[in-house]
CSV table of C-alpha atoms in Angstrom, one decimal:
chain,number,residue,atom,x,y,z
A,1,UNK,CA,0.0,0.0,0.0
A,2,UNK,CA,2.0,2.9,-0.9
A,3,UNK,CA,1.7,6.6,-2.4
A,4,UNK,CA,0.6,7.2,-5.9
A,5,UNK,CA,3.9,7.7,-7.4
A,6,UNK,CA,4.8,9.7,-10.4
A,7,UNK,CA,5.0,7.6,-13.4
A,8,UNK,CA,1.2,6.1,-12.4
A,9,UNK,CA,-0.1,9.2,-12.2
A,10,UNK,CA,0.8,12.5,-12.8
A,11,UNK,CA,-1.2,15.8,-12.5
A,12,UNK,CA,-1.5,17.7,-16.3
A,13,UNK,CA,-2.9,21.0,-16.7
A,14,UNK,CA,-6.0,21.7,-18.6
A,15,UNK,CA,-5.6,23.1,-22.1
A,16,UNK,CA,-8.3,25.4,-23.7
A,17,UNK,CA,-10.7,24.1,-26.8
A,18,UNK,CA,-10.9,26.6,-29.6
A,19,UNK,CA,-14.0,27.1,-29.7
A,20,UNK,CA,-14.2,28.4,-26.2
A,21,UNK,CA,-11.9,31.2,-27.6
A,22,UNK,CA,-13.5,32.0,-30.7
A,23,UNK,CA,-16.8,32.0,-28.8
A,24,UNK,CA,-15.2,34.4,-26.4
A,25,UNK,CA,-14.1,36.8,-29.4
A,26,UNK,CA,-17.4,36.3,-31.2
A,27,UNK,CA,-19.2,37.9,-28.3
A,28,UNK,CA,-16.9,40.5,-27.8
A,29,UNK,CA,-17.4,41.1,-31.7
A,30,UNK,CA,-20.8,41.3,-31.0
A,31,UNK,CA,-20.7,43.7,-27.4
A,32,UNK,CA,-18.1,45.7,-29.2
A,33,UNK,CA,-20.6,46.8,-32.4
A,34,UNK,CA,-23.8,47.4,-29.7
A,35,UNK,CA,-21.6,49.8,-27.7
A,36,UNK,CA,-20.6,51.7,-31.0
A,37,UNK,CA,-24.2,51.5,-32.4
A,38,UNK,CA,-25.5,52.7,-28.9
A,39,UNK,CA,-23.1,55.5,-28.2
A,40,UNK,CA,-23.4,56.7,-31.6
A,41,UNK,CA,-27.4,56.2,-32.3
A,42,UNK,CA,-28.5,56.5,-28.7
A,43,UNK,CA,-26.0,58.6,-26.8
A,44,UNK,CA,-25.3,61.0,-30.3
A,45,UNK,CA,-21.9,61.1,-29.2
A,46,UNK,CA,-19.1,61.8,-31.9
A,47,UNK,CA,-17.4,58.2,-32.5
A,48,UNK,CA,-14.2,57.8,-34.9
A,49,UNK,CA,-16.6,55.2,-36.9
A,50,UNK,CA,-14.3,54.0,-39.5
A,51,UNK,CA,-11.1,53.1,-37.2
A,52,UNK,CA,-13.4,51.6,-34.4
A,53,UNK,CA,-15.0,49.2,-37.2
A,54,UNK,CA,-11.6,48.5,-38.9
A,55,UNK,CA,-10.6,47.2,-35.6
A,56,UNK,CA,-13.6,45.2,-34.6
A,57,UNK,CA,-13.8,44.1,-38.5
A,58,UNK,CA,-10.3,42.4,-38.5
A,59,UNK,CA,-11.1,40.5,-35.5
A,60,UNK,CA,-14.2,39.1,-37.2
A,61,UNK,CA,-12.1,38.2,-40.3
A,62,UNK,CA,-9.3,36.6,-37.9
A,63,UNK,CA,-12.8,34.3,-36.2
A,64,UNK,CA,-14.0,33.0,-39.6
A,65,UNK,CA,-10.1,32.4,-41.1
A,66,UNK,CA,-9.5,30.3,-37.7
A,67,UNK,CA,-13.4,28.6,-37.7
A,68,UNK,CA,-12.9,27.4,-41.6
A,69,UNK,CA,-8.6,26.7,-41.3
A,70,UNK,CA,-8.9,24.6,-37.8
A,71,UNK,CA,-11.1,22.1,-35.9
A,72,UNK,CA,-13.1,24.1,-33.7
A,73,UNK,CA,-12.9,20.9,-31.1
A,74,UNK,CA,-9.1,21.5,-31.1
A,75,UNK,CA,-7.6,21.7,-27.6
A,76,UNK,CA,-4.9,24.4,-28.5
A,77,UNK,CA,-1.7,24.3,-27.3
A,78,UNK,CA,-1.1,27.0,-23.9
A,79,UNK,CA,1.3,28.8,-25.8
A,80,UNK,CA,-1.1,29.3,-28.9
A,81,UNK,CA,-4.5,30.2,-26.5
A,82,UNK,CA,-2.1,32.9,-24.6
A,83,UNK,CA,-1.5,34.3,-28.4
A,84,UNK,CA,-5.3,34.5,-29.0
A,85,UNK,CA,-6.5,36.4,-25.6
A,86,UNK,CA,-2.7,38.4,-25.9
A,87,UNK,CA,-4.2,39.6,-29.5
A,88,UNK,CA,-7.6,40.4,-27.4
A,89,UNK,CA,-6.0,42.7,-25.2
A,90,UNK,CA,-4.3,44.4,-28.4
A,91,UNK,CA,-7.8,45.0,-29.8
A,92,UNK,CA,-9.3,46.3,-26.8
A,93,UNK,CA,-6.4,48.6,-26.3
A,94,UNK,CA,-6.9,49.4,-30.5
A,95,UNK,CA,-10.2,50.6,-29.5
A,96,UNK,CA,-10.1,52.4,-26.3
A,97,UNK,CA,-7.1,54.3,-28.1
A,98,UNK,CA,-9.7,56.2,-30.4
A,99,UNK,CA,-12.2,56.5,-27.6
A,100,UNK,CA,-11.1,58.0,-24.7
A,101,UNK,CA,-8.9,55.6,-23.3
A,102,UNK,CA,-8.6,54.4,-19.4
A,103,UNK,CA,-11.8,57.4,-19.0
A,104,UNK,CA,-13.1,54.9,-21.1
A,105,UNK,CA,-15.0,53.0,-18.6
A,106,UNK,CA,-14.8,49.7,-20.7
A,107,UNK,CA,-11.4,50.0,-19.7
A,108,UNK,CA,-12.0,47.3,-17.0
A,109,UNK,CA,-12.6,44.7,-20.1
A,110,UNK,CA,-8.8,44.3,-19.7
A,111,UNK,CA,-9.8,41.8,-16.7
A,112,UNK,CA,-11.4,39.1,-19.1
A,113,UNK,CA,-8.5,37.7,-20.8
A,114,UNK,CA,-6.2,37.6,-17.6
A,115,UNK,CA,-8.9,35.9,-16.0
A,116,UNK,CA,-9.4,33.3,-19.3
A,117,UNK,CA,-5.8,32.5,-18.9
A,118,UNK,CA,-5.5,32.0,-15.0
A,119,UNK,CA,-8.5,29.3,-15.3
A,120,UNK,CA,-6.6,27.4,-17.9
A,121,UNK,CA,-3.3,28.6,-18.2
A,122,UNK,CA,0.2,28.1,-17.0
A,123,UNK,CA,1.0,30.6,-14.1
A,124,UNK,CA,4.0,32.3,-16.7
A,125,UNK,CA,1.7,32.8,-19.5
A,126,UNK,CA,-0.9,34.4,-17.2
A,127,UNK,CA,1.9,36.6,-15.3
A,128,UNK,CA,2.9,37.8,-19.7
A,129,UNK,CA,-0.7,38.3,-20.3
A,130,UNK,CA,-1.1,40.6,-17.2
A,131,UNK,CA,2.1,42.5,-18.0
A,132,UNK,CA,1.2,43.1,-21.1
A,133,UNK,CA,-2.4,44.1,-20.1
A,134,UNK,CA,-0.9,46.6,-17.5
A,135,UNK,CA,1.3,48.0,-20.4
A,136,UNK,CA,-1.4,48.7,-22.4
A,137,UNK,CA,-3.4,50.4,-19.6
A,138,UNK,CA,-0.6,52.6,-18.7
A,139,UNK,CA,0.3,53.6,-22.5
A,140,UNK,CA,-3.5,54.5,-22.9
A,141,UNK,CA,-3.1,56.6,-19.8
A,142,UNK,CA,-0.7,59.1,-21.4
A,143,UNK,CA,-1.9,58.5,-25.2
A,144,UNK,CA,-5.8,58.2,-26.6
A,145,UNK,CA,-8.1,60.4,-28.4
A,146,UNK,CA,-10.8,62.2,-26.4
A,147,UNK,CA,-13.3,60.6,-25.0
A,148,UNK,CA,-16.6,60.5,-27.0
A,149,UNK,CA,-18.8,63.0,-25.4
A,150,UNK,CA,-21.2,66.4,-25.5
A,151,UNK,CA,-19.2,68.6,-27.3
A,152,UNK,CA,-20.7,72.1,-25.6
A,153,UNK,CA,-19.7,70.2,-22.5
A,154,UNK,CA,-16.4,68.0,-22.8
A,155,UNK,CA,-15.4,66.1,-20.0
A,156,UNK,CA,-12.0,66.7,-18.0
A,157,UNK,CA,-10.9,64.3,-15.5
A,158,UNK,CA,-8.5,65.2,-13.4
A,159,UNK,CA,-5.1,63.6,-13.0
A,160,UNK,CA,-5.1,61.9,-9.9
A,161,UNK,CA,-8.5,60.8,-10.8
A,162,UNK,CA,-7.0,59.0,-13.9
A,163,UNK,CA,-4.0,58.1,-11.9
A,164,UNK,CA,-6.5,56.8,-9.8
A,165,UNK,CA,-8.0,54.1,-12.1
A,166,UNK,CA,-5.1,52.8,-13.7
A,167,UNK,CA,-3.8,52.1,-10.1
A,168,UNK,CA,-7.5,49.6,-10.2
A,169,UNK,CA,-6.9,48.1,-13.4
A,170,UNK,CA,-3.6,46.8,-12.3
A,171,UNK,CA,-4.6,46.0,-9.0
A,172,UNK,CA,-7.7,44.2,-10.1
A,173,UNK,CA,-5.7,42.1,-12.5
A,174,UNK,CA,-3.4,41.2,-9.7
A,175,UNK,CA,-5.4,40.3,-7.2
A,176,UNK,CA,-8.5,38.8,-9.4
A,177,UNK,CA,-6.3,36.9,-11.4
A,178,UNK,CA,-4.5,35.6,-8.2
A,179,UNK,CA,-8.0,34.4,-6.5
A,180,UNK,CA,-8.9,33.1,-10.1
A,181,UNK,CA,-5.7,30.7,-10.7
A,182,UNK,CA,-5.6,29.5,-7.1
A,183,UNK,CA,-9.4,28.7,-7.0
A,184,UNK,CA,-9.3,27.1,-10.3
A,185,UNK,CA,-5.4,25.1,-9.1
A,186,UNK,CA,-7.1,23.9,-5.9
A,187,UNK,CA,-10.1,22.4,-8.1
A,188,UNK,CA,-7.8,20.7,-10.9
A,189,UNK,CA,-5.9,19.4,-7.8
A,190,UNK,CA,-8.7,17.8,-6.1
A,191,UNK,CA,-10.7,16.1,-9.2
A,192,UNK,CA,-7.3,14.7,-9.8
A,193,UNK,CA,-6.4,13.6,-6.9
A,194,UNK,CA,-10.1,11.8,-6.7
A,195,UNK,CA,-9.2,10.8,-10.1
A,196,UNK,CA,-6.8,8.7,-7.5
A,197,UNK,CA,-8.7,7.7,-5.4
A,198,UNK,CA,-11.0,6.0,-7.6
A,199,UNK,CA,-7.9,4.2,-9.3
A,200,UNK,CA,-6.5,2.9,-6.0
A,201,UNK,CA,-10.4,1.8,-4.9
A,202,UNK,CA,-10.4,-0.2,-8.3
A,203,UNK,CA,-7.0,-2.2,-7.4
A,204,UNK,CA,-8.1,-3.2,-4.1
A,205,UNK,CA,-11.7,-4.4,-5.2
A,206,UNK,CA,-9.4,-6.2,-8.1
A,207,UNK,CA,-7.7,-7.9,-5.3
A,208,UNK,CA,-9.9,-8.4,-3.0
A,209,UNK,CA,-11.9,-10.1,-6.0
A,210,UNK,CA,-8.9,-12.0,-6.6
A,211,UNK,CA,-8.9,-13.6,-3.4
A,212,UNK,CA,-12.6,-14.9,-3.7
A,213,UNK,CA,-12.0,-16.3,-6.7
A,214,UNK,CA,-9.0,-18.4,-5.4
A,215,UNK,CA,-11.1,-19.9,-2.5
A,216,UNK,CA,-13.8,-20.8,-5.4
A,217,UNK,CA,-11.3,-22.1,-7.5
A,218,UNK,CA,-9.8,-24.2,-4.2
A,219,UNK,CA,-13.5,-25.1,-3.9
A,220,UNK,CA,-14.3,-26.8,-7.3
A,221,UNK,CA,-11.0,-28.0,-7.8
A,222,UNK,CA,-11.0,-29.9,-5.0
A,223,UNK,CA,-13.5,-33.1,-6.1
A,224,UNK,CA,-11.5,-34.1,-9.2
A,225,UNK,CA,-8.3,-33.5,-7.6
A,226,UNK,CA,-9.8,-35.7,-5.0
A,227,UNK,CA,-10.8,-38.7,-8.0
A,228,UNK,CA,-7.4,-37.9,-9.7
A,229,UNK,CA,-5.7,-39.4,-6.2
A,230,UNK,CA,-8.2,-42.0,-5.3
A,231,UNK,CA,-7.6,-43.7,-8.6
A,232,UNK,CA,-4.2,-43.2,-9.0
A,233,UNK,CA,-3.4,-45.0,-5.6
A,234,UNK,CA,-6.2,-47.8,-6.7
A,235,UNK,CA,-3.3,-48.1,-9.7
A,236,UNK,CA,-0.3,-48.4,-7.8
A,237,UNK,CA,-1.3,-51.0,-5.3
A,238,UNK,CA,-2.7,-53.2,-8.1
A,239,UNK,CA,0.2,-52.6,-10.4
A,240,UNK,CA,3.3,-54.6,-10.5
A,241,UNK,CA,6.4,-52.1,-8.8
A,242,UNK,CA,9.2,-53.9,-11.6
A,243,UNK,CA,6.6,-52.3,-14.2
A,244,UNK,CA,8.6,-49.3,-16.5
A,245,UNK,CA,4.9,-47.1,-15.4
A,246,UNK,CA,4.7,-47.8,-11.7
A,247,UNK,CA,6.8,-44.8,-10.7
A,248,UNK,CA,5.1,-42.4,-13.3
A,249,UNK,CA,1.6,-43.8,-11.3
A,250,UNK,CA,3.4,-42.9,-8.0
A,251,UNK,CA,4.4,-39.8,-9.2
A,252,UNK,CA,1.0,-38.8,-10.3
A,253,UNK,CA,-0.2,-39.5,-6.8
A,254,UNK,CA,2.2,-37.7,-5.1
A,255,UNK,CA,1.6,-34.0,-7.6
A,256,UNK,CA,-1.9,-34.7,-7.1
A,257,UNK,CA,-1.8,-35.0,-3.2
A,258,UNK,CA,0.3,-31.9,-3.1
A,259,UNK,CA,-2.1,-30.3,-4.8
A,260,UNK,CA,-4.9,-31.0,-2.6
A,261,UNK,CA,-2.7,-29.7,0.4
A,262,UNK,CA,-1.9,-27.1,-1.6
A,263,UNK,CA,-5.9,-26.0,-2.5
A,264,UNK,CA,-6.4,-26.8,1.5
A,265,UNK,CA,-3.8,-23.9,2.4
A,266,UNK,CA,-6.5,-21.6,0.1
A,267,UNK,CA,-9.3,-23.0,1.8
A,268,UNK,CA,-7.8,-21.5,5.1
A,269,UNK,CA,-8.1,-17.9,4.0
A,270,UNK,CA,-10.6,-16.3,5.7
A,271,UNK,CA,-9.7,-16.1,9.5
A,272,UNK,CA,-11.0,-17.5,12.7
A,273,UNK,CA,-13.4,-19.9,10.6
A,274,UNK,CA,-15.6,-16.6,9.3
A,275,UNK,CA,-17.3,-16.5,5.9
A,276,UNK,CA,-14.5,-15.4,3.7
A,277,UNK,CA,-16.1,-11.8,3.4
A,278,UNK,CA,-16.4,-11.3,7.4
A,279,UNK,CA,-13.4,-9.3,8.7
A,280,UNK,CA,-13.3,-9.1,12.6
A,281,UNK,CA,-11.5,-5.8,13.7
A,282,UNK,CA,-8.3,-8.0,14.9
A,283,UNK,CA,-7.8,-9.4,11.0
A,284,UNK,CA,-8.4,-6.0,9.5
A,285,UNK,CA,-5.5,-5.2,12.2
A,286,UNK,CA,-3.4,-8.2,11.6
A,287,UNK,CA,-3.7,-7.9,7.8
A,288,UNK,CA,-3.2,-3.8,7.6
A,289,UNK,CA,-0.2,-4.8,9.7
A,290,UNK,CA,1.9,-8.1,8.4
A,291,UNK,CA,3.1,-5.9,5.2
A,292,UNK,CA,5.4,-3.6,7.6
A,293,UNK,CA,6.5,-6.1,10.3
A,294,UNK,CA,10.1,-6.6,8.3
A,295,UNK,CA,11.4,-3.0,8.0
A,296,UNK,CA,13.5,-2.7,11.3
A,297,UNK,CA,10.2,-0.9,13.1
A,298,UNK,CA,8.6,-2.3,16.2
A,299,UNK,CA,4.8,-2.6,15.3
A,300,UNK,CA,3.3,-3.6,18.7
A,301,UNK,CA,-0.5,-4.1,18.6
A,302,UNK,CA,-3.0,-3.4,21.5
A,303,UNK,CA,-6.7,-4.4,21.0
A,304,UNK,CA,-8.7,-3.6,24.3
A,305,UNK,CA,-11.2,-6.5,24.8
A,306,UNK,CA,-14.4,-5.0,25.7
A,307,UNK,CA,-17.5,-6.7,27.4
A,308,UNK,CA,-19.1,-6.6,24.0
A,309,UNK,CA,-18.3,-8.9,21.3
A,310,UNK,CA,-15.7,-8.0,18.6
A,311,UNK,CA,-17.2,-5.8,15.2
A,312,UNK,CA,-17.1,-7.7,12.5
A,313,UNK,CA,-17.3,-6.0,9.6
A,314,UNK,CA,-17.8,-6.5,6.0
A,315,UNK,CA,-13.9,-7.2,3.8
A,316,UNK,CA,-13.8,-3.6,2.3
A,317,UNK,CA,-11.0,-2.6,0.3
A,318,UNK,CA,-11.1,0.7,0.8
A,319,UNK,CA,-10.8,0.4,5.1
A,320,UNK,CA,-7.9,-2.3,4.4
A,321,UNK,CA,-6.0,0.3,2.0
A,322,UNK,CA,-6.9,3.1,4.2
A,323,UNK,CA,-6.3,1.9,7.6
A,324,UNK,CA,-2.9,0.5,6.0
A,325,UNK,CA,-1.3,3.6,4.0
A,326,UNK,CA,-1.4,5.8,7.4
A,327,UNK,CA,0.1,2.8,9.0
A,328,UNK,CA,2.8,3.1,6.3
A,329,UNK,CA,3.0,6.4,7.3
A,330,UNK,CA,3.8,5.9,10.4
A,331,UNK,CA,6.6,3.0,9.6
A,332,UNK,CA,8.1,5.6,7.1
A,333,UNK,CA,8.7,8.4,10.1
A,334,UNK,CA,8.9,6.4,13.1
A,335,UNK,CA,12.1,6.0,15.1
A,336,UNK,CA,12.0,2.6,16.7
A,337,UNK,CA,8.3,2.2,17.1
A,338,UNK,CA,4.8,2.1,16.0
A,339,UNK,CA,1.5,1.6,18.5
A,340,UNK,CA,-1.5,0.2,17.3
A,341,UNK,CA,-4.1,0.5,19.6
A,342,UNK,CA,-8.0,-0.8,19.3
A,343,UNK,CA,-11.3,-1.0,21.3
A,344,UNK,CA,-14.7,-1.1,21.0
A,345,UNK,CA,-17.8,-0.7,23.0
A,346,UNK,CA,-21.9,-0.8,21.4
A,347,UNK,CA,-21.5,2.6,19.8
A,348,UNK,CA,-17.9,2.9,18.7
A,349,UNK,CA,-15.3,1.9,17.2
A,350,UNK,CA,-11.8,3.1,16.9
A,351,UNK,CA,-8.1,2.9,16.1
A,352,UNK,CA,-5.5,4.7,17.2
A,353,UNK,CA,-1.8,4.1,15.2
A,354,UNK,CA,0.9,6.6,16.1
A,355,UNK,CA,4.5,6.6,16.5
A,356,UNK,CA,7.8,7.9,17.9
A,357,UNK,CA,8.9,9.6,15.0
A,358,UNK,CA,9.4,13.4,14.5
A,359,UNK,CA,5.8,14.5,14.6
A,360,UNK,CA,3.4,16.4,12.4
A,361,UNK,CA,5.1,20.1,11.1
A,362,UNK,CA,2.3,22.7,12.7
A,363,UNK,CA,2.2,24.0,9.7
A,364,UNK,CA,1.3,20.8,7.9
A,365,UNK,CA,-1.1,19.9,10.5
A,366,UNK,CA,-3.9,22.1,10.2
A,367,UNK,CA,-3.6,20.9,6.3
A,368,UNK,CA,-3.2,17.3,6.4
A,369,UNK,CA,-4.9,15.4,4.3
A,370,UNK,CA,-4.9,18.2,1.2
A,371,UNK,CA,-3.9,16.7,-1.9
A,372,UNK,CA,-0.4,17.0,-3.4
A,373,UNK,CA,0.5,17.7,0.4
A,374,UNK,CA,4.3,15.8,0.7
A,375,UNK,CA,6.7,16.2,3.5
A,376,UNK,CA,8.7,12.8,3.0
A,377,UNK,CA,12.4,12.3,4.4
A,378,UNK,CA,14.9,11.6,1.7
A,379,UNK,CA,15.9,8.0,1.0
A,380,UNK,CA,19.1,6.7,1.4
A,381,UNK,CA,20.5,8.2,-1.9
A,382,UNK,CA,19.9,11.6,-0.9
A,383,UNK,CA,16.7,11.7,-3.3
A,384,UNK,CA,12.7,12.2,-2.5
A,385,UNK,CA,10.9,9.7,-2.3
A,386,UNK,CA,8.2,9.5,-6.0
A,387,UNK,CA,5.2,10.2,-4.2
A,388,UNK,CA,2.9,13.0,-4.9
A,389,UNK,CA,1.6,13.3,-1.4
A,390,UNK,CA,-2.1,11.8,-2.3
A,391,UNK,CA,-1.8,8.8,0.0
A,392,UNK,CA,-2.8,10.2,2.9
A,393,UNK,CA,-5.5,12.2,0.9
A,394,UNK,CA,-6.3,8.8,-0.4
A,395,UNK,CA,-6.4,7.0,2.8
A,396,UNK,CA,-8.8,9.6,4.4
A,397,UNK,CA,-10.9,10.1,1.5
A,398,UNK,CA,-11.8,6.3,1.3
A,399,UNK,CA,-12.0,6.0,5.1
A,400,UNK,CA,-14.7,8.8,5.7
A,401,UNK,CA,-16.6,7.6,3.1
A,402,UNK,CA,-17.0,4.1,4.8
A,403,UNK,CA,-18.0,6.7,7.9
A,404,UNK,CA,-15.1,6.9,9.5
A,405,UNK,CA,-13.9,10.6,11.1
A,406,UNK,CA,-10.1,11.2,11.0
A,407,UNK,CA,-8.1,13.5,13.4
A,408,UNK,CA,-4.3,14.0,13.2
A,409,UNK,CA,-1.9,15.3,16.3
A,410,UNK,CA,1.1,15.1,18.0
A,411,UNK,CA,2.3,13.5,20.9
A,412,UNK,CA,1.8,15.3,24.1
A,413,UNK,CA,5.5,16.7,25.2
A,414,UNK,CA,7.9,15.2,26.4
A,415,UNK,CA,6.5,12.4,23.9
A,416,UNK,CA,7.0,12.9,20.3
A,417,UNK,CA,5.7,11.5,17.2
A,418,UNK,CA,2.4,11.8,15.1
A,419,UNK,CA,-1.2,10.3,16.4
A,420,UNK,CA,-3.9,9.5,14.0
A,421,UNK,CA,-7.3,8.6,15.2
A,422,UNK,CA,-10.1,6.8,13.2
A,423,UNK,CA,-13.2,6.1,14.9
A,424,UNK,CA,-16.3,4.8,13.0
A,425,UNK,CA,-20.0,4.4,14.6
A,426,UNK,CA,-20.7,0.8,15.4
A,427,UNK,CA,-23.4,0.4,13.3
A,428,UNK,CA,-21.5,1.8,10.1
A,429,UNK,CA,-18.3,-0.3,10.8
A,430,UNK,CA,-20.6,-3.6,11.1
A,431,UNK,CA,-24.3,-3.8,9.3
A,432,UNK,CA,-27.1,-5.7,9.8
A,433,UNK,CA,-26.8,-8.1,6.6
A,434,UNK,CA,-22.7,-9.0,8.0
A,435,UNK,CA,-23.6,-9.9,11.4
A,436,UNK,CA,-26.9,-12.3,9.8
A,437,UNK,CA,-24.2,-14.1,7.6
A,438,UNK,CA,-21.7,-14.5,10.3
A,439,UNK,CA,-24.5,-16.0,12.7
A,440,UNK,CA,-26.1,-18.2,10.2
């Protein structure tokens, strides 16, 4: 039970359809023509008609070339989208430069394609687009044509004011693009790392399915391995031992008796004499456990016998592979030694593994659990360890959906080490339909 490593599964960044972009560029086509026609029909303000159209006219012509040259279903490279939305900022500058510039107050419309780009994009393309953004907003600043309006009554803004609003625009695309690529990094991250989770989930069920199919096989097999012996015993004791097949006969007897001992071992799977699916809390212990008994830690186990009788519960992957990556957890830090301690009583149930090992960073331990969250000591070649830090992401994710709550800590000083506590309601660890099978 270890970590998702790196070559299994790696986290890629989303890349942006063209058609999202020419969609985008179509509607600001379309928003860019109803402001003109407004201001100029509605408002009877004095546009520069010709250059404003030119502009809004070559974007147009750029939509259709790329709609008829590409697949509008192509995912375009990052480098190639940044291209697109760095050309939209170019236009919008184009036309705030003939109409009044950052007194414009479509001047804000620089926002959009820093915010496009810090959804999808890499954080260096969106760090260029912003750049170049704020260039453009602080060359319209000291270069633009008047500002479309009453010409008995033309407006002046003062300089500060101005000053004023080209200190938002770049602030705005700072911090909005910041909250934007963060928001939209923490989501990626997480419907990735559940991506994971669902992958590891599949190879336990594949080996817990795996199991059950060897006591079935063990099962059937066991009759005409039975009839395979019986008659090739009746052979050899009726068979003359100077005859050239009497030790082929006795061989054949032998395979087939080993293989009945053999099918007998797989018989002897499920524990304590329990339906193979039944997994008392001791076996989920014992088997969570015997993987990390030879790596030079002391894994000493503790299971508090309570008046009630022991949970059994259902064999579910997902507690074995939960309940045993935070034990490898604590194998991986500890010192000298691991505790596992259990109990029980009619409403609860709970494990408690910790170790003697450094201990949860407080800054990690308000945030355990995150995905892509590593803090793993270097191996013995000096490198990290391949992990991506989802396997304790994993582990919880898988045990609170089987009910379980989770709470990390440290050891109370002078102790030291990490504690991790996982405690399930009684009747979610055990259901009705298990304890019926077991008592039937």
């Amino acid at each position: 039970m270890t970590d998702v490593t790196v070559p299994e599964f790696r986290y890629h960044r989303r890349f942006v359809r063209l058609d999202t972009i020419l969609r985008l560029r179509w509607l600001a086509v379309l928003g860019q023509l109803a402001a003109i026609f407004i201001v100029v029909q509605g408002l009877e303000f004095d546009v520069p008609i010709i250059p404003c159209v030119t502009v809004i006219g070559l974007s147009a012509l750029l939509n259709l070339s790329l709609q008829m040259a590409f697949n509008p279903r192509r995912q375009l490279e990052p480098i190639h989208a940044a291209a697109l939305l760095g050309l939209n900022i170019l236009e919008l500058a184009a036309l705030l430069f003939f109409t009044g510039g950052l007194q414009n107050p479509f001047s804000f419309l620089f926002l959009a394609p820093v915010l496009i780009s810090a959804t999808a994009l890499t954080t260096r393309l969106t760090l260029a687009l912003g750049l170049l953004a704020i260039a453009c907003a602080t060359a319209l600043g000291f270069v633009h044509l008047p500002l479309p309006w009453n010409n008995d009554e033309p407006l002046a803004l003062p300089p500060i004011y101005m000053t004023g609003v080209w200190l938002s625009i770049v602030l705005a695309i700072g911090v909005t693009s910041l909250y934007t690529f963060q928001v939209s990094e923490e989501a990626s991250k997480l419907s990735d790392a559940l991506a994971a989770t669902e992958l590891v989930l599949t190879r336990e069920q594949h080996l817990t399915q795996l199991d059950g199919l060897a006591a079935a096989a063990a099962h059937e097999l066991g009759t005409p391995l039975a009839t395979i012996f019986l008659i090739s015993t009746e052979m050899e004791k009726t068979m003359d031992p100077a005859s050239p097949l009497a030790s082929e006969v006795r061989t054949l007897a032998e395979q087939s008796k080993r293989c009945r001992d053999i099918l007998a071992k797989l018989t002897q799977l499920s524990a304590s004499g329990a339906p193979f699916d039944q997994m008392p809390l001791s076996t989920l212990i014992e088997e969570a456990v015997a993987p990390h008994r030879d790596f030079g830690i002391a894994i000493k186990v503790r299971i508090a016998v309570a008046g009630s009788t022991e949970p059994v519960a259902k064999r579910n992957p997902a507690v074995l592979y939960g309940v045993g990556n935070i034990l490898e957890n604590a194998v991986d830090f500890a010192r000298e030694t691991v505790e596992v301690n259990a109990w029980w009583n009619a409403e609860n149930v709970e494990i408690v593994i910790s170790d003697d090992g450094p201990g949860i960073a407080p800054d990690m331990l308000k945030r355990i659990g995150e995905p892509y969250l590593s803090r793993r000591r270097s191996d013995e070649s000096g490198g990290q360890h391949g992990g991506l830090g989802l396997g304790v992401f994993i582990a919880r994710t898988l045990l609170e959906r089987t009910g379980a709550r989770l709470s990390f800590s440290n050891r109370a000083f002078p102790d030291h080490g990490a504690v991790v506590q996982i405690t399930w309601p009684r009747a979610r660890f055990e259901n009705k339909e298990t304890l019926e099978e077991a008592t039937s």
